[in-house]
CSV table of C-alpha atoms in Angstrom, one decimal:
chain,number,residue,atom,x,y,z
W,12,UNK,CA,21.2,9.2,51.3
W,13,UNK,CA,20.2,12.9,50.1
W,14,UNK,CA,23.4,14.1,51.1
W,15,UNK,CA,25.2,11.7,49.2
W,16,UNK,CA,23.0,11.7,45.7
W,17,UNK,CA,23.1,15.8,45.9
W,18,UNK,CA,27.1,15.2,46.0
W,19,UNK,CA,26.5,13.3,43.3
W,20,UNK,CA,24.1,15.3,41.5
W,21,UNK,CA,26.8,18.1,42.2
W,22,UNK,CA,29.9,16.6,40.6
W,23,UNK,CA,27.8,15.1,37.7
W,24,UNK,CA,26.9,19.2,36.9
W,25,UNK,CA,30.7,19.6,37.0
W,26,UNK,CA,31.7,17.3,34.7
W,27,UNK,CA,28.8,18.3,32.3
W,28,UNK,CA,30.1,22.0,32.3
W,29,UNK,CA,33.6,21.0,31.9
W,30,UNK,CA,32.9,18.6,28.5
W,31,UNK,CA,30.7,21.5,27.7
W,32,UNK,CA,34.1,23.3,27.7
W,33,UNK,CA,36.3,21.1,25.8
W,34,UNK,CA,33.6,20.9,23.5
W,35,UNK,CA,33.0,24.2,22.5
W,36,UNK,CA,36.6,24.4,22.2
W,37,UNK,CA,36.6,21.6,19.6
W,38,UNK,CA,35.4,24.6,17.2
W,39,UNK,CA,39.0,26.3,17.5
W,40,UNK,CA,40.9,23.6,17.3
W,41,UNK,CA,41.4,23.2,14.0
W,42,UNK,CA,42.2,26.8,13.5
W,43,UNK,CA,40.2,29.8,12.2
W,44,UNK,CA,36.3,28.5,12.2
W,45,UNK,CA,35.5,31.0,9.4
W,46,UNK,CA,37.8,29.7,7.2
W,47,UNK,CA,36.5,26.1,7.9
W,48,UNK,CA,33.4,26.7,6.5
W,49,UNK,CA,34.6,29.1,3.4
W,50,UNK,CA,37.4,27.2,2.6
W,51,UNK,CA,40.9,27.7,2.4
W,52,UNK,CA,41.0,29.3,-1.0
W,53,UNK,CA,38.1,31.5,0.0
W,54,UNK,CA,38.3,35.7,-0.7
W,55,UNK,CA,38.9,37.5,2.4
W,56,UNK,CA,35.4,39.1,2.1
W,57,UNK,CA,33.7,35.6,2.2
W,58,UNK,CA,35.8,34.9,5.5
W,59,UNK,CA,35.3,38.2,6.6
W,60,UNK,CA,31.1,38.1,6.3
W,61,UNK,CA,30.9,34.4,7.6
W,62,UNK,CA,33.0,36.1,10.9
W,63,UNK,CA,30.6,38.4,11.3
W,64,UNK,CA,27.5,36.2,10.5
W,65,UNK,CA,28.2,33.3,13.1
W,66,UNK,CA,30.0,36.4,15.3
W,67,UNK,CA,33.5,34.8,15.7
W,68,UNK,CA,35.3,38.5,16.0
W,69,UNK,CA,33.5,38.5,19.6
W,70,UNK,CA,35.5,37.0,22.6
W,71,UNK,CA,35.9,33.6,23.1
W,72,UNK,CA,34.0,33.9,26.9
W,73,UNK,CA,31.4,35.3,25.4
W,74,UNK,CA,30.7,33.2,22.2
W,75,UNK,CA,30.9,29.9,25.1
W,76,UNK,CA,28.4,31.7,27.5
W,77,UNK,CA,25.8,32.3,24.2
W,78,UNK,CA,26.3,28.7,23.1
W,79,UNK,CA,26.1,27.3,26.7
W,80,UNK,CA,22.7,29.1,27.0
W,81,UNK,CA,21.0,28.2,24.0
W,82,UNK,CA,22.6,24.5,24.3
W,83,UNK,CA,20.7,24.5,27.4
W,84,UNK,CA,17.6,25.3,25.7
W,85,UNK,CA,18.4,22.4,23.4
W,86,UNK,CA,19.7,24.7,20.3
W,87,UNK,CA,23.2,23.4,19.9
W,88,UNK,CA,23.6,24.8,16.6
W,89,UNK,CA,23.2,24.5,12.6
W,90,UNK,CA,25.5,22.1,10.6
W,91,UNK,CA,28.0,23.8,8.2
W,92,UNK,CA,27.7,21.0,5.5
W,93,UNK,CA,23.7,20.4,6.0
W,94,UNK,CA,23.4,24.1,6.8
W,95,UNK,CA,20.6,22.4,9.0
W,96,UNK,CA,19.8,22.4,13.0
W,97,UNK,CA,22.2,19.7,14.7
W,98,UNK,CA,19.7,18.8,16.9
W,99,UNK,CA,17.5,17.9,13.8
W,100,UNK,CA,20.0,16.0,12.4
W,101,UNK,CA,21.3,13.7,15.7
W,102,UNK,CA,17.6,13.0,16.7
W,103,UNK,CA,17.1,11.4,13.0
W,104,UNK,CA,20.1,8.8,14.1
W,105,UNK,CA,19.8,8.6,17.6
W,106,UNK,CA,17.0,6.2,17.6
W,107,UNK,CA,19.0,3.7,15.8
W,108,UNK,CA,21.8,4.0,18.4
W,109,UNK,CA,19.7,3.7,21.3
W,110,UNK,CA,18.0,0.7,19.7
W,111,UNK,CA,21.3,-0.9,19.4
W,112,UNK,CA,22.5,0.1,22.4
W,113,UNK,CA,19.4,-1.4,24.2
W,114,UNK,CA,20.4,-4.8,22.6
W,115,UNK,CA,23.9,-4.6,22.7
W,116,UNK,CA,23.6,-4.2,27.2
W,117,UNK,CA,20.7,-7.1,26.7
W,118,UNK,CA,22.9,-9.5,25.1
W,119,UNK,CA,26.0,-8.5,27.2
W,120,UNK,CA,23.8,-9.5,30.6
W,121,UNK,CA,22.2,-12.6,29.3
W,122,UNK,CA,25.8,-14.0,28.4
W,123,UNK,CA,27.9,-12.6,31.4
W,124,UNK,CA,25.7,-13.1,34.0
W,125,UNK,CA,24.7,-17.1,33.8
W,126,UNK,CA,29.3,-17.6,32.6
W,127,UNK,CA,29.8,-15.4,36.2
W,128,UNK,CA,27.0,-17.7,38.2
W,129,UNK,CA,28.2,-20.9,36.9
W,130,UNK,CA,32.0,-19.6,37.3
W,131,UNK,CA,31.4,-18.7,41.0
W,132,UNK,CA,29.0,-21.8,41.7
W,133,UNK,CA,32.2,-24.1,40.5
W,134,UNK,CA,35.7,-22.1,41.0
W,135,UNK,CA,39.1,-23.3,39.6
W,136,UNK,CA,37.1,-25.7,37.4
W,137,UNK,CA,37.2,-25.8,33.8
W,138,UNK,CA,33.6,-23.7,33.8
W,139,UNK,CA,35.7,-21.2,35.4
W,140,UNK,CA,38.5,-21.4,33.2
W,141,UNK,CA,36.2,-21.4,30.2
W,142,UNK,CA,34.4,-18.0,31.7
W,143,UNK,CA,37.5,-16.2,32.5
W,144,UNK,CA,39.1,-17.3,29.5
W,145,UNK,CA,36.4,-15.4,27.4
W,146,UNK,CA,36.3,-12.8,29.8
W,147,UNK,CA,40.0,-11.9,29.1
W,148,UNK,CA,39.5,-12.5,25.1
W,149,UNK,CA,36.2,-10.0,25.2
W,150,UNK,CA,39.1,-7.6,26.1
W,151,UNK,CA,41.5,-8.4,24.3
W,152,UNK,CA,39.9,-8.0,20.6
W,153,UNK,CA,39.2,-4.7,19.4
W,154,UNK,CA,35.8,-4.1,18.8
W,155,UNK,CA,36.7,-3.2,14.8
W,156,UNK,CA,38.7,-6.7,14.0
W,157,UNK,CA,36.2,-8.8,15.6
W,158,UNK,CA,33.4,-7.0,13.3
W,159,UNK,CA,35.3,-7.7,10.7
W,160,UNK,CA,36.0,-11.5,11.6
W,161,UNK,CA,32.0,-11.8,12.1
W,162,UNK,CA,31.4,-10.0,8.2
W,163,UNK,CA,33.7,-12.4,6.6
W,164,UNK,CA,32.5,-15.6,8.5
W,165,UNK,CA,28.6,-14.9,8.6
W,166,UNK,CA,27.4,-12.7,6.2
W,167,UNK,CA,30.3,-13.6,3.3
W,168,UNK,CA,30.9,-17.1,3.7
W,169,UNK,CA,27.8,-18.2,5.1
W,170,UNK,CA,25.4,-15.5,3.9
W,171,UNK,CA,23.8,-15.8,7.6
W,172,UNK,CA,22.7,-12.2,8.1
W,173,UNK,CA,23.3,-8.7,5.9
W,174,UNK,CA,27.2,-7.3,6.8
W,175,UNK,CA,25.7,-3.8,6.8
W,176,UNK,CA,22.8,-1.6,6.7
W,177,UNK,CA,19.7,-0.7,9.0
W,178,UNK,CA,17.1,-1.6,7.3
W,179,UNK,CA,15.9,-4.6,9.5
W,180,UNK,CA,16.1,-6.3,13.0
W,181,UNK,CA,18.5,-8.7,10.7
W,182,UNK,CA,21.0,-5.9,10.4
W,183,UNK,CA,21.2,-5.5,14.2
W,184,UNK,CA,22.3,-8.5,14.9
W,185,UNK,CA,26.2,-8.9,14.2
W,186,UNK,CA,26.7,-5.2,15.7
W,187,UNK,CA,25.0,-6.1,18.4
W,188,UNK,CA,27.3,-9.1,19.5
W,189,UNK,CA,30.3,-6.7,18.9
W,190,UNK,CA,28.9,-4.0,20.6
W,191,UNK,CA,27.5,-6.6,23.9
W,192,UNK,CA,31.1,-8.7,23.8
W,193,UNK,CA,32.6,-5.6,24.6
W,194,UNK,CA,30.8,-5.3,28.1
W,195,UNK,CA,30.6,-8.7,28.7
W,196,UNK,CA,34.0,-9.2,30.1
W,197,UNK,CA,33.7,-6.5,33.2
W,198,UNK,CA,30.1,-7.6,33.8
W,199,UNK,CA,31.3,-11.2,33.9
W,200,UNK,CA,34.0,-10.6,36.8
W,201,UNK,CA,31.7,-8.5,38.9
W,202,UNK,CA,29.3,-11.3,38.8
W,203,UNK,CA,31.7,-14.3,39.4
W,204,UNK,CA,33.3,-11.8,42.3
W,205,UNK,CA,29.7,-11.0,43.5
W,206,UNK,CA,28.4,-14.0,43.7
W,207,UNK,CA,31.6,-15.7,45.2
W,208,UNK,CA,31.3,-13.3,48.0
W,209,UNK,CA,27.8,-13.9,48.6
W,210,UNK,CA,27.5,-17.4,48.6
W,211,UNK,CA,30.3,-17.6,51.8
W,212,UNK,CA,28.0,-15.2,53.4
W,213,UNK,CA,26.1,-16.6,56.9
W,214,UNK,CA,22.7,-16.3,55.7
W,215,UNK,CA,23.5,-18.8,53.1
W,216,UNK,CA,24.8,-21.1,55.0
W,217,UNK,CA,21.7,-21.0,57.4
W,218,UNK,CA,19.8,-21.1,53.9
W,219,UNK,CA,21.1,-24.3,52.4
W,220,UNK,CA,21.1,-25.9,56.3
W,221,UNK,CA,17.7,-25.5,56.8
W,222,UNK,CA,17.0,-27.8,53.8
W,223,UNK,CA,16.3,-24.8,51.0
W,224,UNK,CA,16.5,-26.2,47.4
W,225,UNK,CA,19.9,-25.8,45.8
W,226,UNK,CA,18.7,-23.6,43.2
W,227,UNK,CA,16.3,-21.8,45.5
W,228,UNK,CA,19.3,-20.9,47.6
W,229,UNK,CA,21.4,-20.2,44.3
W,230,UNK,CA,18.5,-17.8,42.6
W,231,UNK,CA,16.3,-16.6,45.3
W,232,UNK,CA,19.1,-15.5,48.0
W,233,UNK,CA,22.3,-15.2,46.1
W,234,UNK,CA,21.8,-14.1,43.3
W,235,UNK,CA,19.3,-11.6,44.5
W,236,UNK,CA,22.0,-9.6,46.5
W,237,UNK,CA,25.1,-10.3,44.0
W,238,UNK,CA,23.0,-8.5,40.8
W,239,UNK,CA,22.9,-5.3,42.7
W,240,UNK,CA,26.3,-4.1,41.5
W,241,UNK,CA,26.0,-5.5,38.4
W,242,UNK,CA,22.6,-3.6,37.3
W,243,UNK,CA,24.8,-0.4,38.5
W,244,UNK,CA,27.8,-1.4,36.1
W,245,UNK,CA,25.6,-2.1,33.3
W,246,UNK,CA,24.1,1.7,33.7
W,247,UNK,CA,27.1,2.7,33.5
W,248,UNK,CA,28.7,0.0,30.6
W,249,UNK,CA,25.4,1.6,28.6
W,250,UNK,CA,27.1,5.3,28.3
W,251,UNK,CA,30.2,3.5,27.3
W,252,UNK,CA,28.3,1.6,24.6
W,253,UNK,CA,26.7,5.1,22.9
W,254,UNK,CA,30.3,6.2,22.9
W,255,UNK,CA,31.6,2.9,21.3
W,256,UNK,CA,28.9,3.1,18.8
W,257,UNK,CA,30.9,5.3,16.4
W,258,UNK,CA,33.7,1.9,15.4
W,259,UNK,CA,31.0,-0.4,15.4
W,260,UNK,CA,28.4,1.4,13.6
W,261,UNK,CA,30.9,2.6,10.8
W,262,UNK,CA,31.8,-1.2,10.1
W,263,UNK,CA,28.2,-2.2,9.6
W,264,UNK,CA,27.3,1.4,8.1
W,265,UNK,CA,24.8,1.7,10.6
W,266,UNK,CA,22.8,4.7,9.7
W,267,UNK,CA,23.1,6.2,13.9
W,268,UNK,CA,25.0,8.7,15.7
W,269,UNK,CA,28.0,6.7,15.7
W,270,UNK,CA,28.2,6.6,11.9
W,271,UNK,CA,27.2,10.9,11.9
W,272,UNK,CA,30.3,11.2,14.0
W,273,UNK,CA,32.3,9.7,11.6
W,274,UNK,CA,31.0,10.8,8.2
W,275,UNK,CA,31.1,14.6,10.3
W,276,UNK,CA,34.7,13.8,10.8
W,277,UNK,CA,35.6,13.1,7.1
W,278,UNK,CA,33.4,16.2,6.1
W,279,UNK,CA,34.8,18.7,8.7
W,280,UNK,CA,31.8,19.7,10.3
W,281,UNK,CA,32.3,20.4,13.5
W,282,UNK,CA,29.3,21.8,14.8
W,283,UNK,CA,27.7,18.1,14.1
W,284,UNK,CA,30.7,16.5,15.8
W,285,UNK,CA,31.0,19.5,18.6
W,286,UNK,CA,27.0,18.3,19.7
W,287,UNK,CA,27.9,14.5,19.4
W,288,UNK,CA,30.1,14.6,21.9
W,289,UNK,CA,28.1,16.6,23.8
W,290,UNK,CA,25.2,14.4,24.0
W,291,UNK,CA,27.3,11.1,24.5
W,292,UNK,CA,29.4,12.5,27.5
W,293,UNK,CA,25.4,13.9,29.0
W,294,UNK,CA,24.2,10.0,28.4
W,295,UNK,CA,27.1,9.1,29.8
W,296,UNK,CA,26.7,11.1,32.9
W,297,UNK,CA,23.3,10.7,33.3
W,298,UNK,CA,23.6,6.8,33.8
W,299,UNK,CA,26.6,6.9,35.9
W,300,UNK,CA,24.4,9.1,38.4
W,301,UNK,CA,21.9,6.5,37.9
W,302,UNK,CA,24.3,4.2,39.0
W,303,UNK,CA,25.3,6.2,41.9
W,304,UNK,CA,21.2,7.0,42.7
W,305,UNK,CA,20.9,3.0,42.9
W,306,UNK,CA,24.0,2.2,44.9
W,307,UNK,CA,22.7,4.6,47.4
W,308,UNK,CA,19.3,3.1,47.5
W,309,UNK,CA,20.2,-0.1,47.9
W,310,UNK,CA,23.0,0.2,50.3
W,311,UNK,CA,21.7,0.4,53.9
W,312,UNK,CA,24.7,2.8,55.5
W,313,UNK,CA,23.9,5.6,52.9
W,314,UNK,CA,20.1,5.1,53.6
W,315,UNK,CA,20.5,5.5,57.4
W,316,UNK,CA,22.2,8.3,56.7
């Protein structure tokens, strides 16, 4: 199991450097960075000194070897439109993305895992249907037209809860049933397929022939075994979510990251948006080699080896 989580642990430091890469190179993308910040209609001088001041005359190599460094040591920067740390700046929002992260996985496992139980507990019947039938529509809506559909419905014709904001647990609640539907779907099939498998296993049959309790059998045993994979998925359905955050939390002008991304976006700041995407692909790497940690751990090849 070493072996394997170092392998792991190896290719997770490969993909971290190589985002590192493409996002440094965000910063020369959109042409000459000095002009950027001065403007196009700037004097030459102006472009000239910022050049010199954030030292964009030196090679490329060596500008992405200085960054990667001090990146490392958690400086990622100063924002061209705050003229403030970017660090700073993301950990004022990221607390309101985690938080609705948090919920958004929460409410994504208390609806997909009982639909995926009762769908594998009663295949081909119209539980089933009903399961995969939301399953498929979880995918099928994009995550900003099904905000939408839950603004006009709840918070303008019914006045149920505020359409935007972040002021309150209230303001949480309609991104976080965008934000969990959109997980729902994969967690549901792994569950239904999980579970399916599991309750045709041996020990099962033993279980329930011995006399065991239907739901004993169904909770204790089964379910036990069939979660595994699914706890994995949701680690790694959680990076996907901090990504995601940017369409949801612009509907519901959610003060987070997400939102920071997009109003860095509109005002061309790029070192904001250049550490954004940093620190959702590293959240997004570190729980997929969660996932991969608790795979190993719980399967028993890997452990014998």
């Amino acid at each position: 199991m070493l072996l394997y989580i170092l392998k792991r642990l190896g290719l997770a430091v490969l993909v971290a450097l190589t985002v590192s890469a493409l996002s440094f190179s965000l910063l020369f993308m959109a042409g000459d960075p000095a002009i950027s910040i001065a403007g196009e209609n700037a004097a030459a001088e102006d472009i000239a000194a910022i050049t010199e001041r954030y030292g964009f005359d030196r090679p490329v190599l060596v500008q992405y070897a200085d960054w990667l460094v001090s990146a490392a040591r958690g400086d990622l920067g100063r924002s061209w439109y705050f003229d403030l740390p970017t660090t700073e700046i993301i950990g004022d929002r990221l607390g309101v993305t985690m938080t609705l992260g948090l919920l958004a996985i929460c409410f994504a496992l208390l609806l997909a895992i009982p639909m995926g139980v009762a769908a594998a507990v009663k295949p081909n019947s119209l539980i089933d249907r009903a399961a995969l039938f939301i399953s498929v529509v979880g995918q099928a809506i994009p995550s900003f037209w099904f905000g939408l559909i839950l603004i006009v419905v709840f918070s303008i014709k019914l006045g149920l809860v505020p359409a935007s904001g972040s002021s309150s647990w209230k303001h949480f609640i309609l991104p976080t049933v965008v934000l969990g539907y959109y997980a729902t779907p994969a967690i549901m099939r792994l569950t239904r397929a999980g579970m399916l498998e599991v309750l045709s296993a041996d020990y099962i049959r033993t279980a329930r022939a011995k006399g065991l309790a239907p739901r004993k059998v169904l909770f204790k045993h089964a379910l036990r075994n069939a979660i595994i994979p699914v706890i994995s998925l949701a680690a790694v359905q959680m990076g996907f979510m901090l990504g995601g955050s940017i369409v949801v939390e612009s509907i519901f002008a959610l003060h987070g990251a997400g939102y920071l991304a997009w109003e860095s976006i509109s005002r061309n700041d790029l070192p904001v948006m250049q550490a954004l995407i940093l620190v959702f692909s590293m959240f997004y790497i570190l729980f997929t080699f969660l996932a991969d940690v608790l795979n190993a751990w719980m399967d028993p090849r890997l452990r014998v080896g």
